[in-house]
């Protein structure tokens, strides 16, 4: 696990050592991260990410630009960013933002991601963000442990 503190805030990042067997599963998390940041934090991908990305906002306000739309991500909001889709996300000016993110291998899950977006849009409220955050915390700590 990688941890950093800086003028932007705090971050924890865990990368998975995916095996060939892992990559053949429906859901393979490649990277899981947590950020507690201020308005000095921002990330832009003009060519999108190599994998699908899911963001879960826990507190504060984040801003997401995706497919010519702008979204405000507040506590409990989820954003799904398909692989290869240009996007930019950042903390709102003068605000703080705490969120989790998961990069999911773009293998067998693409049709599921597309269905979720079709039914809910790119951004929507999560029914139980605290439970999901607990799961993501567990995954960050144990991402490379085999059960």
PDB file of C-alpha atoms in Angstrom:
ATOM      1  CA  UNK A   1       0.000   0.000   0.000  1.00  0.00           C
ATOM      2  CA  UNK A   2       1.158   3.515  -0.805  1.00  0.00           C
ATOM      3  CA  UNK A   3       0.330   6.437   1.491  1.00  0.00           C
ATOM      4  CA  UNK A   4       1.096  10.114   0.994  1.00  0.00           C
ATOM      5  CA  UNK A   5       0.343  13.414   2.658  1.00  0.00           C
ATOM      6  CA  UNK A   6       0.890  16.706   0.902  1.00  0.00           C
ATOM      7  CA  UNK A   7      -0.467  20.150   0.242  1.00  0.00           C
ATOM      8  CA  UNK A   8      -3.368  18.457  -1.642  1.00  0.00           C
ATOM      9  CA  UNK A   9      -4.411  16.342   1.369  1.00  0.00           C
ATOM     10  CA  UNK A  10      -3.967  12.624   2.113  1.00  0.00           C
ATOM     11  CA  UNK A  11      -4.125   9.494  -0.005  1.00  0.00           C
ATOM     12  CA  UNK A  12      -3.863   5.720   0.319  1.00  0.00           C
ATOM     13  CA  UNK A  13      -3.503   3.549  -2.773  1.00  0.00           C
ATOM     14  CA  UNK A  14      -3.383  -0.239  -3.053  1.00  0.00           C
ATOM     15  CA  UNK A  15      -2.557  -2.021  -6.303  1.00  0.00           C
ATOM     16  CA  UNK A  16      -3.510  -5.635  -6.900  1.00  0.00           C
ATOM     17  CA  UNK A  17      -1.084  -8.236  -8.140  1.00  0.00           C
ATOM     18  CA  UNK A  18      -3.672  -9.791 -10.458  1.00  0.00           C
ATOM     19  CA  UNK A  19      -3.012 -13.322 -11.641  1.00  0.00           C
ATOM     20  CA  UNK A  20      -4.233 -14.687 -14.970  1.00  0.00           C
ATOM     21  CA  UNK A  21      -7.005 -16.439 -13.035  1.00  0.00           C
ATOM     22  CA  UNK A  22      -8.007 -13.099 -11.449  1.00  0.00           C
ATOM     23  CA  UNK A  23      -8.231 -11.409 -14.837  1.00  0.00           C
ATOM     24  CA  UNK A  24     -10.665 -14.060 -16.025  1.00  0.00           C
ATOM     25  CA  UNK A  25     -13.116 -13.332 -13.205  1.00  0.00           C
ATOM     26  CA  UNK A  26     -16.124 -11.065 -13.692  1.00  0.00           C
ATOM     27  CA  UNK A  27     -14.805  -8.398 -11.339  1.00  0.00           C
ATOM     28  CA  UNK A  28     -11.091  -7.775 -10.957  1.00  0.00           C
ATOM     29  CA  UNK A  29     -10.063  -4.668  -9.000  1.00  0.00           C
ATOM     30  CA  UNK A  30      -6.701  -3.438 -10.257  1.00  0.00           C
ATOM     31  CA  UNK A  31      -6.348  -0.441  -7.911  1.00  0.00           C
ATOM     32  CA  UNK A  32      -8.321   0.792  -4.916  1.00  0.00           C
ATOM     33  CA  UNK A  33      -7.715   4.192  -3.398  1.00  0.00           C
ATOM     34  CA  UNK A  34      -8.909   6.678  -0.796  1.00  0.00           C
ATOM     35  CA  UNK A  35      -8.385  10.436  -0.919  1.00  0.00           C
ATOM     36  CA  UNK A  36      -9.082  13.129   1.638  1.00  0.00           C
ATOM     37  CA  UNK A  37      -8.239  16.240  -0.307  1.00  0.00           C
ATOM     38  CA  UNK A  38      -8.629  19.974  -0.651  1.00  0.00           C
ATOM     39  CA  UNK A  39      -9.021  22.186  -3.693  1.00  0.00           C
ATOM     40  CA  UNK A  40      -5.380  21.690  -4.650  1.00  0.00           C
ATOM     41  CA  UNK A  41      -6.260  18.152  -5.760  1.00  0.00           C
ATOM     42  CA  UNK A  42      -7.302  17.327  -9.286  1.00  0.00           C
ATOM     43  CA  UNK A  43      -6.742  14.725 -11.992  1.00  0.00           C
ATOM     44  CA  UNK A  44      -7.322  14.903 -15.732  1.00  0.00           C
ATOM     45  CA  UNK A  45      -7.200  12.071 -18.270  1.00  0.00           C
ATOM     46  CA  UNK A  46      -7.664  13.302 -21.826  1.00  0.00           C
ATOM     47  CA  UNK A  47      -7.627   9.711 -23.144  1.00  0.00           C
ATOM     48  CA  UNK A  48      -9.481   8.178 -20.213  1.00  0.00           C
ATOM     49  CA  UNK A  49      -8.231   5.413 -17.945  1.00  0.00           C
ATOM     50  CA  UNK A  50      -7.104   1.951 -19.063  1.00  0.00           C
ATOM     51  CA  UNK A  51      -9.765   0.416 -16.829  1.00  0.00           C
ATOM     52  CA  UNK A  52     -13.282   1.277 -15.695  1.00  0.00           C
ATOM     53  CA  UNK A  53     -13.270   3.639 -12.722  1.00  0.00           C
ATOM     54  CA  UNK A  54     -15.842   3.899  -9.947  1.00  0.00           C
ATOM     55  CA  UNK A  55     -15.746   6.805  -7.488  1.00  0.00           C
ATOM     56  CA  UNK A  56     -17.656   6.808  -4.186  1.00  0.00           C
ATOM     57  CA  UNK A  57     -17.963  10.228  -2.545  1.00  0.00           C
ATOM     58  CA  UNK A  58     -18.058  10.115   1.260  1.00  0.00           C
ATOM     59  CA  UNK A  59     -18.043  13.785   2.272  1.00  0.00           C
ATOM     60  CA  UNK A  60     -17.453  17.242   0.895  1.00  0.00           C
ATOM     61  CA  UNK A  61     -17.778  18.140  -2.761  1.00  0.00           C
ATOM     62  CA  UNK A  62     -16.013  16.850  -5.830  1.00  0.00           C
ATOM     63  CA  UNK A  63     -16.474  17.964  -9.409  1.00  0.00           C
ATOM     64  CA  UNK A  64     -16.470  15.573 -12.361  1.00  0.00           C
ATOM     65  CA  UNK A  65     -16.352  16.507 -16.047  1.00  0.00           C
ATOM     66  CA  UNK A  66     -17.380  13.577 -18.227  1.00  0.00           C
ATOM     67  CA  UNK A  67     -18.735  13.491 -21.796  1.00  0.00           C
ATOM     68  CA  UNK A  68     -19.493  17.228 -22.025  1.00  0.00           C
ATOM     69  CA  UNK A  69     -21.377  17.145 -18.696  1.00  0.00           C
ATOM     70  CA  UNK A  70     -20.365  18.442 -15.286  1.00  0.00           C
ATOM     71  CA  UNK A  71     -21.391  16.680 -12.081  1.00  0.00           C
ATOM     72  CA  UNK A  72     -21.142  17.664  -8.424  1.00  0.00           C
ATOM     73  CA  UNK A  73     -20.275  14.627  -6.306  1.00  0.00           C
ATOM     74  CA  UNK A  74     -21.551  14.868  -2.735  1.00  0.00           C
ATOM     75  CA  UNK A  75     -21.655  12.398   0.149  1.00  0.00           C
ATOM     76  CA  UNK A  76     -23.138   9.092  -1.009  1.00  0.00           C
ATOM     77  CA  UNK A  77     -22.804   9.771  -4.738  1.00  0.00           C
ATOM     78  CA  UNK A  78     -21.263   7.228  -7.092  1.00  0.00           C
ATOM     79  CA  UNK A  79     -19.671   8.042 -10.433  1.00  0.00           C
ATOM     80  CA  UNK A  80     -18.938   5.417 -13.060  1.00  0.00           C
ATOM     81  CA  UNK A  81     -16.362   6.321 -15.674  1.00  0.00           C
ATOM     82  CA  UNK A  82     -16.057   3.811 -18.514  1.00  0.00           C
ATOM     83  CA  UNK A  83     -12.647   2.728 -19.753  1.00  0.00           C
ATOM     84  CA  UNK A  84     -11.158   5.082 -22.336  1.00  0.00           C
ATOM     85  CA  UNK A  85     -13.595   7.918 -21.597  1.00  0.00           C
ATOM     86  CA  UNK A  86     -11.901  11.316 -21.208  1.00  0.00           C
ATOM     87  CA  UNK A  87     -12.622  12.825 -17.809  1.00  0.00           C
ATOM     88  CA  UNK A  88     -11.461  15.194 -15.142  1.00  0.00           C
ATOM     89  CA  UNK A  89     -12.242  15.169 -11.425  1.00  0.00           C
ATOM     90  CA  UNK A  90     -11.190  17.513  -8.674  1.00  0.00           C
ATOM     91  CA  UNK A  91     -12.162  18.953  -5.334  1.00  0.00           C
ATOM     92  CA  UNK A  92     -14.585  21.892  -5.558  1.00  0.00           C
ATOM     93  CA  UNK A  93     -12.990  25.335  -5.010  1.00  0.00           C
ATOM     94  CA  UNK A  94     -12.695  26.183  -1.322  1.00  0.00           C
ATOM     95  CA  UNK A  95     -13.992  22.741  -0.323  1.00  0.00           C
ATOM     96  CA  UNK A  96     -12.672  19.450   0.980  1.00  0.00           C
ATOM     97  CA  UNK A  97     -13.592  16.085  -0.503  1.00  0.00           C
ATOM     98  CA  UNK A  98     -13.220  12.533   0.783  1.00  0.00           C
ATOM     99  CA  UNK A  99     -13.778   9.688  -1.654  1.00  0.00           C
ATOM    100  CA  UNK A 100     -12.831   6.168  -2.642  1.00  0.00           C
ATOM    101  CA  UNK A 101     -12.030   4.895  -6.099  1.00  0.00           C
ATOM    102  CA  UNK A 102     -11.751   1.489  -7.724  1.00  0.00           C
ATOM    103  CA  UNK A 103     -10.134   0.728 -11.075  1.00  0.00           C
ATOM    104  CA  UNK A 104     -11.806  -2.393 -12.461  1.00  0.00           C
ATOM    105  CA  UNK A 105     -10.175  -4.402 -15.204  1.00  0.00           C
ATOM    106  CA  UNK A 106     -12.043  -3.875 -18.457  1.00  0.00           C
ATOM    107  CA  UNK A 107     -12.521  -7.527 -19.295  1.00  0.00           C
ATOM    108  CA  UNK A 108     -15.798  -9.313 -18.608  1.00  0.00           C
ATOM    109  CA  UNK A 109     -17.457  -6.527 -16.605  1.00  0.00           C
ATOM    110  CA  UNK A 110     -17.904  -4.033 -19.465  1.00  0.00           C
ATOM    111  CA  UNK A 111     -21.472  -5.097 -20.300  1.00  0.00           C
ATOM    112  CA  UNK A 112     -22.420  -4.803 -16.615  1.00  0.00           C
ATOM    113  CA  UNK A 113     -20.868  -1.318 -16.379  1.00  0.00           C
ATOM    114  CA  UNK A 114     -22.760  -0.244 -19.517  1.00  0.00           C
ATOM    115  CA  UNK A 115     -26.034  -1.583 -18.104  1.00  0.00           C
ATOM    116  CA  UNK A 116     -25.568   0.277 -14.813  1.00  0.00           C
ATOM    117  CA  UNK A 117     -24.904   3.509 -16.728  1.00  0.00           C
ATOM    118  CA  UNK A 118     -27.930   2.930 -18.981  1.00  0.00           C
ATOM    119  CA  UNK A 119     -30.214   2.411 -15.973  1.00  0.00           C
ATOM    120  CA  UNK A 120     -28.729   5.020 -13.593  1.00  0.00           C
ATOM    121  CA  UNK A 121     -26.584   7.431 -15.596  1.00  0.00           C
ATOM    122  CA  UNK A 122     -22.910   8.112 -14.955  1.00  0.00           C
ATOM    123  CA  UNK A 123     -23.630   9.524 -11.467  1.00  0.00           C
ATOM    124  CA  UNK A 124     -26.215   8.436  -8.911  1.00  0.00           C
ATOM    125  CA  UNK A 125     -26.801   8.157  -5.155  1.00  0.00           C
ATOM    126  CA  UNK A 126     -25.646   4.962  -3.449  1.00  0.00           C
ATOM    127  CA  UNK A 127     -28.193   3.359  -1.110  1.00  0.00           C
ATOM    128  CA  UNK A 128     -25.603   2.474   1.570  1.00  0.00           C
ATOM    129  CA  UNK A 129     -22.282   4.302   1.048  1.00  0.00           C
ATOM    130  CA  UNK A 130     -20.977   3.541   4.573  1.00  0.00           C
ATOM    131  CA  UNK A 131     -21.290  -0.203   3.998  1.00  0.00           C
ATOM    132  CA  UNK A 132     -19.539   0.143   0.638  1.00  0.00           C
ATOM    133  CA  UNK A 133     -16.782   2.261   2.204  1.00  0.00           C
ATOM    134  CA  UNK A 134     -16.223  -0.461   4.813  1.00  0.00           C
ATOM    135  CA  UNK A 135     -15.855  -3.036   2.040  1.00  0.00           C
ATOM    136  CA  UNK A 136     -13.420  -0.809   0.137  1.00  0.00           C
ATOM    137  CA  UNK A 137     -11.352  -0.212   3.294  1.00  0.00           C
ATOM    138  CA  UNK A 138     -11.118  -3.974   3.766  1.00  0.00           C
ATOM    139  CA  UNK A 139     -10.077  -4.385   0.130  1.00  0.00           C
ATOM    140  CA  UNK A 140      -7.366  -1.706   0.446  1.00  0.00           C
ATOM    141  CA  UNK A 141      -5.837  -3.502   3.420  1.00  0.00           C
ATOM    142  CA  UNK A 142      -6.209  -7.025   2.004  1.00  0.00           C
ATOM    143  CA  UNK A 143      -6.001  -6.526  -1.781  1.00  0.00           C
ATOM    144  CA  UNK A 144      -3.164  -8.998  -2.273  1.00  0.00           C
ATOM    145  CA  UNK A 145      -4.116 -11.521   0.409  1.00  0.00           C
ATOM    146  CA  UNK A 146      -5.560 -14.759  -0.927  1.00  0.00           C
ATOM    147  CA  UNK A 147      -8.360 -16.339   1.079  1.00  0.00           C
TER     148      UNK A 147
END
